[in-house]
Coordinates of C-alpha atoms in Angstrom, one line a residue:
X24 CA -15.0 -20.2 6.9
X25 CA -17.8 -18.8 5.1
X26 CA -17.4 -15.0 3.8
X27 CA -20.8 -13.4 4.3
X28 CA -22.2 -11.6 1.0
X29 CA -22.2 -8.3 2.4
X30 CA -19.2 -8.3 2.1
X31 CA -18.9 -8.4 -1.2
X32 CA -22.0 -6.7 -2.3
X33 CA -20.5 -3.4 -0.4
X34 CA -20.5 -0.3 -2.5
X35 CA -16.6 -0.2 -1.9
X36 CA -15.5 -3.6 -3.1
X37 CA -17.7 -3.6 -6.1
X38 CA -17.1 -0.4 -7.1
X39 CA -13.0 -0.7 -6.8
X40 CA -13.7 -4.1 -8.8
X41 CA -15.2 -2.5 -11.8
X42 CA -11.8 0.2 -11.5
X43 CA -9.8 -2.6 -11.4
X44 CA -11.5 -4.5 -14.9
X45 CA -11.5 -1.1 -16.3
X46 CA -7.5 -1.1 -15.9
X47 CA -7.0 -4.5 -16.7
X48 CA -9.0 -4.0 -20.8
X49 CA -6.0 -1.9 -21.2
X50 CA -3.6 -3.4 -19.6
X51 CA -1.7 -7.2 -17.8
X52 CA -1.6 -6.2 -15.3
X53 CA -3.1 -3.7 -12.5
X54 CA -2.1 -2.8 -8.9
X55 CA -4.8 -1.9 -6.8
X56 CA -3.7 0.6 -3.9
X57 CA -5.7 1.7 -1.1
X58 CA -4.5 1.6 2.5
X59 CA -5.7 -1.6 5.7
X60 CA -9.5 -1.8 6.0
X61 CA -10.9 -1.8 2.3
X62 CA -11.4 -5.5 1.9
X63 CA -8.7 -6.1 -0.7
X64 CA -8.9 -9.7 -0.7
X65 CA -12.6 -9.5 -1.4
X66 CA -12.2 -6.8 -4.1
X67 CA -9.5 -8.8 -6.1
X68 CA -12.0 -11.7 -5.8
X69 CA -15.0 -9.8 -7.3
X70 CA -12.9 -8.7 -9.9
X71 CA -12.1 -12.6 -10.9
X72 CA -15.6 -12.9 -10.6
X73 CA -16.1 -9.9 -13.6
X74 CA -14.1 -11.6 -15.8
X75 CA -15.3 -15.3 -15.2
X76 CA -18.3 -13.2 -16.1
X77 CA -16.9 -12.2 -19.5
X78 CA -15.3 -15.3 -20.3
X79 CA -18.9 -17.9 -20.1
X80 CA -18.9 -18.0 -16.2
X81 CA -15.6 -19.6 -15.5
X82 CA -12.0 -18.0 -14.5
X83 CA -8.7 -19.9 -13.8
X84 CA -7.6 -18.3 -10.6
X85 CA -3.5 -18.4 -9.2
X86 CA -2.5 -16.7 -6.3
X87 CA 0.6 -15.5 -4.9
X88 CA 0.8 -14.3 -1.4
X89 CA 3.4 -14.3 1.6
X90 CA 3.0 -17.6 3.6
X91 CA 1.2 -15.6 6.5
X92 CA -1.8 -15.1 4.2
X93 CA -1.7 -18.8 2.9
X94 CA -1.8 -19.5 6.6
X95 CA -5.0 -17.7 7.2
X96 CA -7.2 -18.9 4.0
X97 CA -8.7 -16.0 3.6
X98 CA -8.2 -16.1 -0.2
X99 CA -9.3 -19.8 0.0
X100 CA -12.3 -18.4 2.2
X101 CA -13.4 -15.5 -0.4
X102 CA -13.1 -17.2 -3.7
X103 CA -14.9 -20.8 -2.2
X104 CA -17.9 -18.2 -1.0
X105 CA -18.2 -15.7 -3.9
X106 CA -18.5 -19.1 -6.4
X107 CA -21.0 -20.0 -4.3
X108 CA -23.3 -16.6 -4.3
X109 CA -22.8 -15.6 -8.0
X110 CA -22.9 -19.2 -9.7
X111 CA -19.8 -19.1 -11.2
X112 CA -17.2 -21.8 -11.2
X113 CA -13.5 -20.4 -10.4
X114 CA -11.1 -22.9 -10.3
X115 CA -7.5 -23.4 -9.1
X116 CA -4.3 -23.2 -10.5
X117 CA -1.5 -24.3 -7.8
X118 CA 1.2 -22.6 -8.0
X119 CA 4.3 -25.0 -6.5
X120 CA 1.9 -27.7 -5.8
X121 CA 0.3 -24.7 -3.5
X122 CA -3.4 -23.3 -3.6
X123 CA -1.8 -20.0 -2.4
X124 CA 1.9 -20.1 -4.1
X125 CA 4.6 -17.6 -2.9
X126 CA 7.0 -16.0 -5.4
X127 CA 9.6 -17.7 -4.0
X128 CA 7.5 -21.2 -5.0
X129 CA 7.1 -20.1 -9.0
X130 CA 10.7 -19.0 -9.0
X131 CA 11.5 -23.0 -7.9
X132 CA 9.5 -24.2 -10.3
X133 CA 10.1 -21.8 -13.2
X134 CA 13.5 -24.2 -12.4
X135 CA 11.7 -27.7 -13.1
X136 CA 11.2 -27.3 -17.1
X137 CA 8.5 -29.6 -17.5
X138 CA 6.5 -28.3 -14.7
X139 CA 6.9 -25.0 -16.3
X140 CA 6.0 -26.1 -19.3
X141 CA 2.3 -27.5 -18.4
X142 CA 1.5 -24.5 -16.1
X143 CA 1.8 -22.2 -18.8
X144 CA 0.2 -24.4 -21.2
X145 CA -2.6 -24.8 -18.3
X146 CA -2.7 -20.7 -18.0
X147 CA -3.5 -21.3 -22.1
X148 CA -6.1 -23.8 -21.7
X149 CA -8.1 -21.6 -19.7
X150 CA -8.6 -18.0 -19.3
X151 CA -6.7 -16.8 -15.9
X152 CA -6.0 -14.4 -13.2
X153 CA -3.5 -13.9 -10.6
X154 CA -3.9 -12.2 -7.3
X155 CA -0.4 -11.2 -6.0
X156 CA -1.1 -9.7 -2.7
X157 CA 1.7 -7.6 -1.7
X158 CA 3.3 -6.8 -4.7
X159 CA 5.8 -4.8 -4.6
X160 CA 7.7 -7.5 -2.5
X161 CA 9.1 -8.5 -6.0
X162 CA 7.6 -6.8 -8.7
X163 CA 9.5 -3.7 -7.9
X164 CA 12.9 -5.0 -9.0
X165 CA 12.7 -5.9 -12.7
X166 CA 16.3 -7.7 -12.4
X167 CA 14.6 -10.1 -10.4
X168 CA 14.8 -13.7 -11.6
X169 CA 10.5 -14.1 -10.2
X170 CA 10.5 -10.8 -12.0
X171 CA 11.5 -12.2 -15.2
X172 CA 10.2 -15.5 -14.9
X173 CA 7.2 -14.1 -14.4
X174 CA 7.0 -11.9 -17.5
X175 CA 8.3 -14.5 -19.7
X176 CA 5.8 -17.1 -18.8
X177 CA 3.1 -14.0 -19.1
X178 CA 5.0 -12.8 -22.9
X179 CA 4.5 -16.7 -23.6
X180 CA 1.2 -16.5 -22.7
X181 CA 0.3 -13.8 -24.7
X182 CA 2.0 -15.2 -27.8
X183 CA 0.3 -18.8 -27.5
X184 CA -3.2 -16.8 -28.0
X185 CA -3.9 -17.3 -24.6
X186 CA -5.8 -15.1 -21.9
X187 CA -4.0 -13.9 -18.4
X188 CA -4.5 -11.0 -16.6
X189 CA -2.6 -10.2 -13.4
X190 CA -4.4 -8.4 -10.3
X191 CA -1.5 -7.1 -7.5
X192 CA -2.8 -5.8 -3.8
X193 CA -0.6 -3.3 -1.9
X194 CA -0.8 -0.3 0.0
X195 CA 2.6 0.6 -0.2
X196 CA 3.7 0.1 -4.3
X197 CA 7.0 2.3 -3.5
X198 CA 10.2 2.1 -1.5
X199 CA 12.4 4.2 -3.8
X200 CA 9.3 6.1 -5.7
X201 CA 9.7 6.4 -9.8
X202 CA 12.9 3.6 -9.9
X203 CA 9.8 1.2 -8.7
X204 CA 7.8 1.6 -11.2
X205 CA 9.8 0.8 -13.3
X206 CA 10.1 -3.0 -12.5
X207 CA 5.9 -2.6 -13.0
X208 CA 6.7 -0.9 -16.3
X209 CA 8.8 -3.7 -17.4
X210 CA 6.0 -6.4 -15.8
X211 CA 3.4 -4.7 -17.8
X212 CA 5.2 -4.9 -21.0
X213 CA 5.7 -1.5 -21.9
X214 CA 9.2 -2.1 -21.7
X215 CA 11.1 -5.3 -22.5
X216 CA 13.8 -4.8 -19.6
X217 CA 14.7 -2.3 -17.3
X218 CA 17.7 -1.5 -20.0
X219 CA 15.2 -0.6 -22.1
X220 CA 13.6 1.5 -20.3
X221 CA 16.7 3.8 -19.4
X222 CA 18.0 3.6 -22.7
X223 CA 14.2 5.8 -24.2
X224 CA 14.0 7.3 -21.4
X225 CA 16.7 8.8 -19.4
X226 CA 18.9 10.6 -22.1
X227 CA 22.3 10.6 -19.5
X228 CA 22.3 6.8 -19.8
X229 CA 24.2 6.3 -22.8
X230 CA 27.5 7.3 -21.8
X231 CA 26.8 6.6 -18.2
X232 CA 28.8 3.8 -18.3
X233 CA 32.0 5.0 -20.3
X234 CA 32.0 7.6 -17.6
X235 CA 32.5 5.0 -14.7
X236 CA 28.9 5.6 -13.3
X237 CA 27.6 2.3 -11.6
X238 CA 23.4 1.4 -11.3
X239 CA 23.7 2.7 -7.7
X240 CA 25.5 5.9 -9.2
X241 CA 22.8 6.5 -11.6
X242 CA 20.2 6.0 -9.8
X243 CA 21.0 8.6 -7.4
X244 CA 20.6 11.2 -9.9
X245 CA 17.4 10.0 -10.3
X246 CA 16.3 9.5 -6.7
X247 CA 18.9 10.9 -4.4
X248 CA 19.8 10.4 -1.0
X249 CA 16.8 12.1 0.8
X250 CA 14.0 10.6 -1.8
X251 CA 13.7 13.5 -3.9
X252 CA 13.3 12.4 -7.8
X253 CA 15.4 14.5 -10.1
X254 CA 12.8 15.0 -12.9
X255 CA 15.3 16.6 -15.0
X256 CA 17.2 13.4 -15.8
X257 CA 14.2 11.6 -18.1
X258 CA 13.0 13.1 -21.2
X259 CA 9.8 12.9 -20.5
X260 CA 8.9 12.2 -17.2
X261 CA 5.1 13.3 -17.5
X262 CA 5.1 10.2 -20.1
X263 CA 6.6 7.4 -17.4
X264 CA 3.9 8.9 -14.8
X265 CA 1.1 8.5 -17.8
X266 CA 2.2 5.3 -17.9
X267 CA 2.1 4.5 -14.4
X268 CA -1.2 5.7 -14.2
X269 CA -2.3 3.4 -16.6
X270 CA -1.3 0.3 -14.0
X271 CA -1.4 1.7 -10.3
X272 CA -5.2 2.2 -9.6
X273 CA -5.7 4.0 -6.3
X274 CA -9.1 5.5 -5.9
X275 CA -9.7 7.6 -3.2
X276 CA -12.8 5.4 -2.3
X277 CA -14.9 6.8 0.8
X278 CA -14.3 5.1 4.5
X279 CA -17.2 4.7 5.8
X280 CA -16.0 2.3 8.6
X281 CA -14.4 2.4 11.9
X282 CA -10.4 1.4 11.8
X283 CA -7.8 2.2 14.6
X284 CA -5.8 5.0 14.4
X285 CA -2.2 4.4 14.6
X286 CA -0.2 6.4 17.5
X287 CA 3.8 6.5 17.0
X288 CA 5.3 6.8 20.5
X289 CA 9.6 7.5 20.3
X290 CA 10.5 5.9 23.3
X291 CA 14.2 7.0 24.0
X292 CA 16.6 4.2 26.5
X293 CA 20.0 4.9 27.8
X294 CA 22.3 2.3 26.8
X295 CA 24.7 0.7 29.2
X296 CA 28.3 2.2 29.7
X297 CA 29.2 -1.7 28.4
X298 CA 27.5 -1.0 25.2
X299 CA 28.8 2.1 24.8
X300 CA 32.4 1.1 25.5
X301 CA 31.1 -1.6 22.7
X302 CA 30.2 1.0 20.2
X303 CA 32.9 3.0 20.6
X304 CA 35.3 0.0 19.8
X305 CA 33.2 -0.7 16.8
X306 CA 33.3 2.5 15.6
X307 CA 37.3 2.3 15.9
X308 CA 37.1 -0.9 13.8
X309 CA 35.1 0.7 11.3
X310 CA 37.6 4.0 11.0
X311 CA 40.4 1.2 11.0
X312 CA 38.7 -0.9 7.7
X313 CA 38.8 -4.1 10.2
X314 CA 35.1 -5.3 9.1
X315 CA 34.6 -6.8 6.1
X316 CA 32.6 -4.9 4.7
X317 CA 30.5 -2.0 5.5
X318 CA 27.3 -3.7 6.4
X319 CA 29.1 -6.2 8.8
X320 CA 29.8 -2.8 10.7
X321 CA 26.4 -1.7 10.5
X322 CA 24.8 -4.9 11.4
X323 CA 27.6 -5.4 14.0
X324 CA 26.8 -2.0 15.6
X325 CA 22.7 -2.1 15.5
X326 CA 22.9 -5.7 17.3
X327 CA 24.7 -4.3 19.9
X328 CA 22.2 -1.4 20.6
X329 CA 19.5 -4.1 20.0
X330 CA 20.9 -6.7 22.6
X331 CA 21.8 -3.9 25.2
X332 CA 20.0 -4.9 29.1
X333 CA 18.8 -1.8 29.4
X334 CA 16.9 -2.0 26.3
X335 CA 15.4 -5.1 26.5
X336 CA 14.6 -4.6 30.1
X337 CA 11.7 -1.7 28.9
X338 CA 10.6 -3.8 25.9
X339 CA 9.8 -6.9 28.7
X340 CA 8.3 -3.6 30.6
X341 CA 6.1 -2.2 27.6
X342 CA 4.4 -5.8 27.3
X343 CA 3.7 -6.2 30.9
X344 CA 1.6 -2.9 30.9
X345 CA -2.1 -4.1 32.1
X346 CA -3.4 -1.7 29.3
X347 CA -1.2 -4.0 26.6
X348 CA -2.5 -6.7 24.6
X349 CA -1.1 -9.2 22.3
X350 CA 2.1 -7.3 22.2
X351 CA 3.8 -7.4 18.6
X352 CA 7.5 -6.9 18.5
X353 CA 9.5 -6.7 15.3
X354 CA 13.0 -7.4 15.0
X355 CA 15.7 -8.1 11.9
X356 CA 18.1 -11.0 12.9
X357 CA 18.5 -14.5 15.0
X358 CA 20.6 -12.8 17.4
X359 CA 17.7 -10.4 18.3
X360 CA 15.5 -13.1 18.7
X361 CA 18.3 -15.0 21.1
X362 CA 18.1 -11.9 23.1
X363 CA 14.2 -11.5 23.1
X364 CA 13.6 -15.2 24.1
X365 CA 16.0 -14.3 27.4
X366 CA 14.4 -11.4 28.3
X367 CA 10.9 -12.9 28.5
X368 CA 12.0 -16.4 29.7
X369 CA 10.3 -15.6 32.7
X370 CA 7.3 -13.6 31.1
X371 CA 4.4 -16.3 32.5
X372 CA 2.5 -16.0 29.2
X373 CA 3.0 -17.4 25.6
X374 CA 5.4 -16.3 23.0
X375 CA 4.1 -16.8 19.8
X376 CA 6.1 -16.3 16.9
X377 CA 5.9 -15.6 13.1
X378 CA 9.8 -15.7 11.0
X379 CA 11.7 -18.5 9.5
X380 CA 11.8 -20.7 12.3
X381 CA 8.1 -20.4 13.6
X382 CA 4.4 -19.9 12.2
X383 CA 3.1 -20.3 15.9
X384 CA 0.8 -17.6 15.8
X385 CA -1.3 -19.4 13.4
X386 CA -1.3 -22.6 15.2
X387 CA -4.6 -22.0 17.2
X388 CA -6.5 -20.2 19.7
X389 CA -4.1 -16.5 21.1
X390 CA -4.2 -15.4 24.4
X391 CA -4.4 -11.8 24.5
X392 CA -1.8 -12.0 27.4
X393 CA 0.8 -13.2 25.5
X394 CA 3.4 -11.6 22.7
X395 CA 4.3 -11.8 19.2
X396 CA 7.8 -11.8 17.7
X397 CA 7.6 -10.6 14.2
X398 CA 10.9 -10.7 12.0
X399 CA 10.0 -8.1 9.6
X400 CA 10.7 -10.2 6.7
X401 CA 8.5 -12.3 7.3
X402 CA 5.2 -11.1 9.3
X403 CA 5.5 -7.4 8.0
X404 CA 2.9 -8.2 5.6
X405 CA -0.3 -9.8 5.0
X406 CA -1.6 -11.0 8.3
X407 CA -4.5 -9.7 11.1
X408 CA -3.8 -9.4 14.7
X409 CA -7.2 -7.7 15.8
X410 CA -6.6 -8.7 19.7
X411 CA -3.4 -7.0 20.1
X412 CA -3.8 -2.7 21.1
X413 CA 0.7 -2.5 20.8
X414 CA 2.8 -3.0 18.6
X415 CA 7.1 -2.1 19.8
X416 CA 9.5 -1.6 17.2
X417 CA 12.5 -3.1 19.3
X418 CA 14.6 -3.0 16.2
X419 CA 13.6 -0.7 12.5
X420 CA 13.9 -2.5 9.4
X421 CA 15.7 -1.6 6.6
X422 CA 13.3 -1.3 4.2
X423 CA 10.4 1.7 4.5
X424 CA 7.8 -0.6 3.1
X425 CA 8.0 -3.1 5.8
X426 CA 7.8 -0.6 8.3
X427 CA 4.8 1.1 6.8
X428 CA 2.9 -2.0 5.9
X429 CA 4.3 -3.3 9.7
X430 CA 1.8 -0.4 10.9
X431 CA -1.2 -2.1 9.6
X432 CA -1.0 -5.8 11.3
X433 CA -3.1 -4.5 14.3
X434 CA -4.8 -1.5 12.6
X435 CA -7.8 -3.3 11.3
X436 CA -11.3 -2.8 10.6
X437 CA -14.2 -4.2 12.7
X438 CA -11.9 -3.4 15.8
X439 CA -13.5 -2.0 18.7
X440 CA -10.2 0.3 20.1
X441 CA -9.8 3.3 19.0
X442 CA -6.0 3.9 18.8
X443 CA -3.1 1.1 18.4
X444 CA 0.3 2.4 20.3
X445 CA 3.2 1.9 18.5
X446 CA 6.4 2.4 20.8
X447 CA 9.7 2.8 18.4
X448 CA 13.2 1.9 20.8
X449 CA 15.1 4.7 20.4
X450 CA 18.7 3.8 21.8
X451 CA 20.4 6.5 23.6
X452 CA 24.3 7.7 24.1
X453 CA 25.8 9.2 27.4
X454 CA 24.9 13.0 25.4
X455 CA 21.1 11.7 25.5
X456 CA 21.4 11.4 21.3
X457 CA 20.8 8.7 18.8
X458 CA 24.0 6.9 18.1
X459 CA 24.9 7.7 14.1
X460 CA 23.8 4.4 12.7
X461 CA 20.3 4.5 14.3
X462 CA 20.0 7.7 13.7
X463 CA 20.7 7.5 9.7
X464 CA 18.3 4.3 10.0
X465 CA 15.8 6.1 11.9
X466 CA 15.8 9.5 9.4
X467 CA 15.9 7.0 6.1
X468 CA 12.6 5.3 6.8
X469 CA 10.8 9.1 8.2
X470 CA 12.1 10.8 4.9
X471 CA 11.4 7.5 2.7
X472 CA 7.8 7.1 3.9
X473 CA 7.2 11.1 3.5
X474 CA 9.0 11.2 0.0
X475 CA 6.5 7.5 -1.1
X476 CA 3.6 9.4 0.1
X477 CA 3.9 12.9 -1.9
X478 CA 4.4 10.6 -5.6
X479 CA 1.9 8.1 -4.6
X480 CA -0.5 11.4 -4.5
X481 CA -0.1 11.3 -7.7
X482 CA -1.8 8.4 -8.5
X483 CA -4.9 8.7 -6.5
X484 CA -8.1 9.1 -8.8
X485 CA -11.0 10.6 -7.7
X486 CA -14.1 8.1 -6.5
X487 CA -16.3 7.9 -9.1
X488 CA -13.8 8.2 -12.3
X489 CA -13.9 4.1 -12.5
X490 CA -16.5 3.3 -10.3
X491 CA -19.4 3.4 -11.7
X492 CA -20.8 0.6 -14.3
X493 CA -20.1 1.2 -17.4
X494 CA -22.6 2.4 -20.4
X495 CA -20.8 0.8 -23.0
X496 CA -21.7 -2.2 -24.8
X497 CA -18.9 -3.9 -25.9
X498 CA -17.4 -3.8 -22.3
X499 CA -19.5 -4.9 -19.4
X500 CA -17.5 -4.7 -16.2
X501 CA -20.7 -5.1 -13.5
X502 CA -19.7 -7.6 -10.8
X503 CA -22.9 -7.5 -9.1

């Protein structure tokens, strides 16, 4: 499908695209940041298109995306319209065999040597960018072994003469704030590993270990257990945020559009007395060590709020509204998705699903009337849902980011609805409270997302700052 040039000619997208190349002379690598609606996809396109510019009309382009987006084409959409409107040729580099690679793809064949061998020699044939739409799925973790691929192939790269710059889309870089960017530190090369990085800059880290501290332990000194960052423990931490700035790019570019706004709804249910007796036992098998291990209590106890009657009784209720459609409902595990298929056996409209097992929703024409079921892992990311008004959080996810970036799939711009409902399950005990594990689940994602928020503030540049093109002439960032 053709991407109209408006699109790309908007003040927005070009202007973020010259921030971006402005980032990118000093750096690898650059994470653009702005939150659903701005076009991202089209912006990290025009920015291939400034440096195809710069390098005699002609850029190497990867990217890496969740499968969802691979699904779509977008990507394939914006880059095979933009060649056509500005004249220059961008050409593909598969990654896995894959016009749109994943990061688990390069981490399988950062295994087949060979293969390895002529896609790096192919990034130095040819100058080259990568888009990584939603970074921080990896890049976060330095220890990673994508991570580390990654930078080595990059480090190679660099060494062989060759010219690679990397582009990342997100607009949520941070789960644990400051400990994430350092994995983007590392990526970037200011560091050579997250060791590293500790050893210059927090001064406690040396004898850390000889005291008995673990990672875990250390890093809650750092960030502790309600997401506030101890700046006394670095050196320097005005240096690390310097640094940061340097790579996270997040402009506080005008909306001048029309996007949903997003309505969170608690919406408490009284368990069952079965469940309750359930959780009670549970509990007792928790006190009495008979799990084997902590998280096969907590996962043990959350399924059993999850799969509770009563609960899935006003999920099949929330969808049936005649003010609901195209329902999406997120949920963790297989044995949620057992129970969701039940409860809506007899729903009279299609399921469509995106997680391990199922890519329906991209199989062909929706029906408004029916629902989505979204494991987190795998849909909380990168896709469009502009029919659907609902979205019910049957189950929360572990992970802040999936939840905030969950919050965008049916937020988009060019809707005509005002406000997209989001109904969070909130399990309830005989006292009319939130049993302790979904209450500690709850409260970790609310004080995450507000703790991500306040040090991604810091980042934000004013519009303008980057913007604009540039009077130099040695450097000639214009996209138009």
């Amino acid at each position: 499908m053709t991407v109209p040039k408006e699109y790309f000619e908007d003040h927005i997208t070009k202007g973020v695209a010259r921030g971006t190349l402005r980032h990118l002379f000093r750096n690898r690598f650059c994470i653009v940041n702005l939150p659903v609606g701005f076009g991202k996809t089209n912006i990290a396109v025009m920015t291939a298109m400034g440096l195809a510019k710069m390098n005699h009309g002609e850029l190497q382009v990867a990217v890496i995306a969740p499968k969802s987006k691979r699904l779509d084409k977008s990507f394939d959409d914006a880059l095979d319209s933009a060649s056509k409107y500005y004249h220059v040729k961008l050409t593909r580099l598969p990654v896995n065999k894959q016009a749109v690679g994943t990061f688990a793809g390069l981490t399988r064949m950062s295994k087949r040597k060979k293969e390895w061998q002529d896609f790096a020699q192919a990034i130095v044939d040819k100058p080259t960018m990568f888009i990584l739409d939603e970074t921080h799925m990896t890049l976060r973790d330095s220890t990673s072994k994508t991570s580390k691929h990654f930078k080595a192939l990059l480090d190679s790269v660099d060494r062989a003469g060759g010219f690679a710059k990397v582009t990342g889309l997100t607009a949520t870089p941070f789960d644990k704030s400051i400990l994430d960017g350092i994995g983007y530190l590392v990526f970037n090369g200011n560091y050579n590993s997250r060791t590293a990085f500790y050893r210059e800059e927090v001064p406690t880290y040396k004898n850390a270990y000889a005291r008995g501290l673990t990672q875990r332990e250390l890093e809650a000194q750092i960030v502790d257990n309600k997401y506030i960052i101890h700046k006394e423990m670095f050196t320097d931490i005005r240096k690390v945020v310097r640094q940061l700035r340097e790579i996270i790019y997040s402009p506080d570019a005008p909306r001048d559009f029309h996007i949903p706004k997003n309505k969170l709804l608690d919406y408490p249910v009284s368990l069952t007395n079965n469940t309750l007796a359930d959780l009670k036992l549970y509990d007792k098998m928790r006190r009495d060590k008979a799990f084997g291990s902590p998280t096969e209590a907590r996962v043990t106890i959350l399924n059993a709020m999850a799969t509770d009657p009563n609960l899935l009784q006003q999920v099949v209720r929330l969808a049936k509204k005649n003010q609901t459609k195209l329902p999406l409902i997120f949920y963790q595990y297989d044995v949620q998705l057992e129970a969701l298929k039940n409860a809506f056996a007899k729903f009279g409209h299609p399921i469509y699903q995106i997680n391990g097992h199922s890519h329906s929703y991209f199989d062909g024409k929706i029906d408004p009337q029916g629902v989505v079921f979204i494991q987190y892992t795998s849909g909380a990311t990168a896709f469009e849902a502009k029919l659907s008004n609902t979205s019910i959080y049957y189950v929360l996810p572990d992970s802040a980011i999936n939840f905030s970036q969950s919050l965008g799939r049916n937020a988009r711009r060019g809707q005509e609805l005002d406000i997209v409902d989001n109904y969070i399950m909130m399990p309830m005990n005989e006292k009319q409270e939130m049993p302790f594990d979904f209450y500690k689940q709850y409260n970790r994602i609310k004080n995450k997302t507000v703790q991500n928020q306040r040090f991604l503030k810091t980042f934000i540049t004013p519009w303008g700052m980057y913007e604009k093109p540039s009077t130099k002439k040695k450097v000639k960032p214009d996209v138009s």
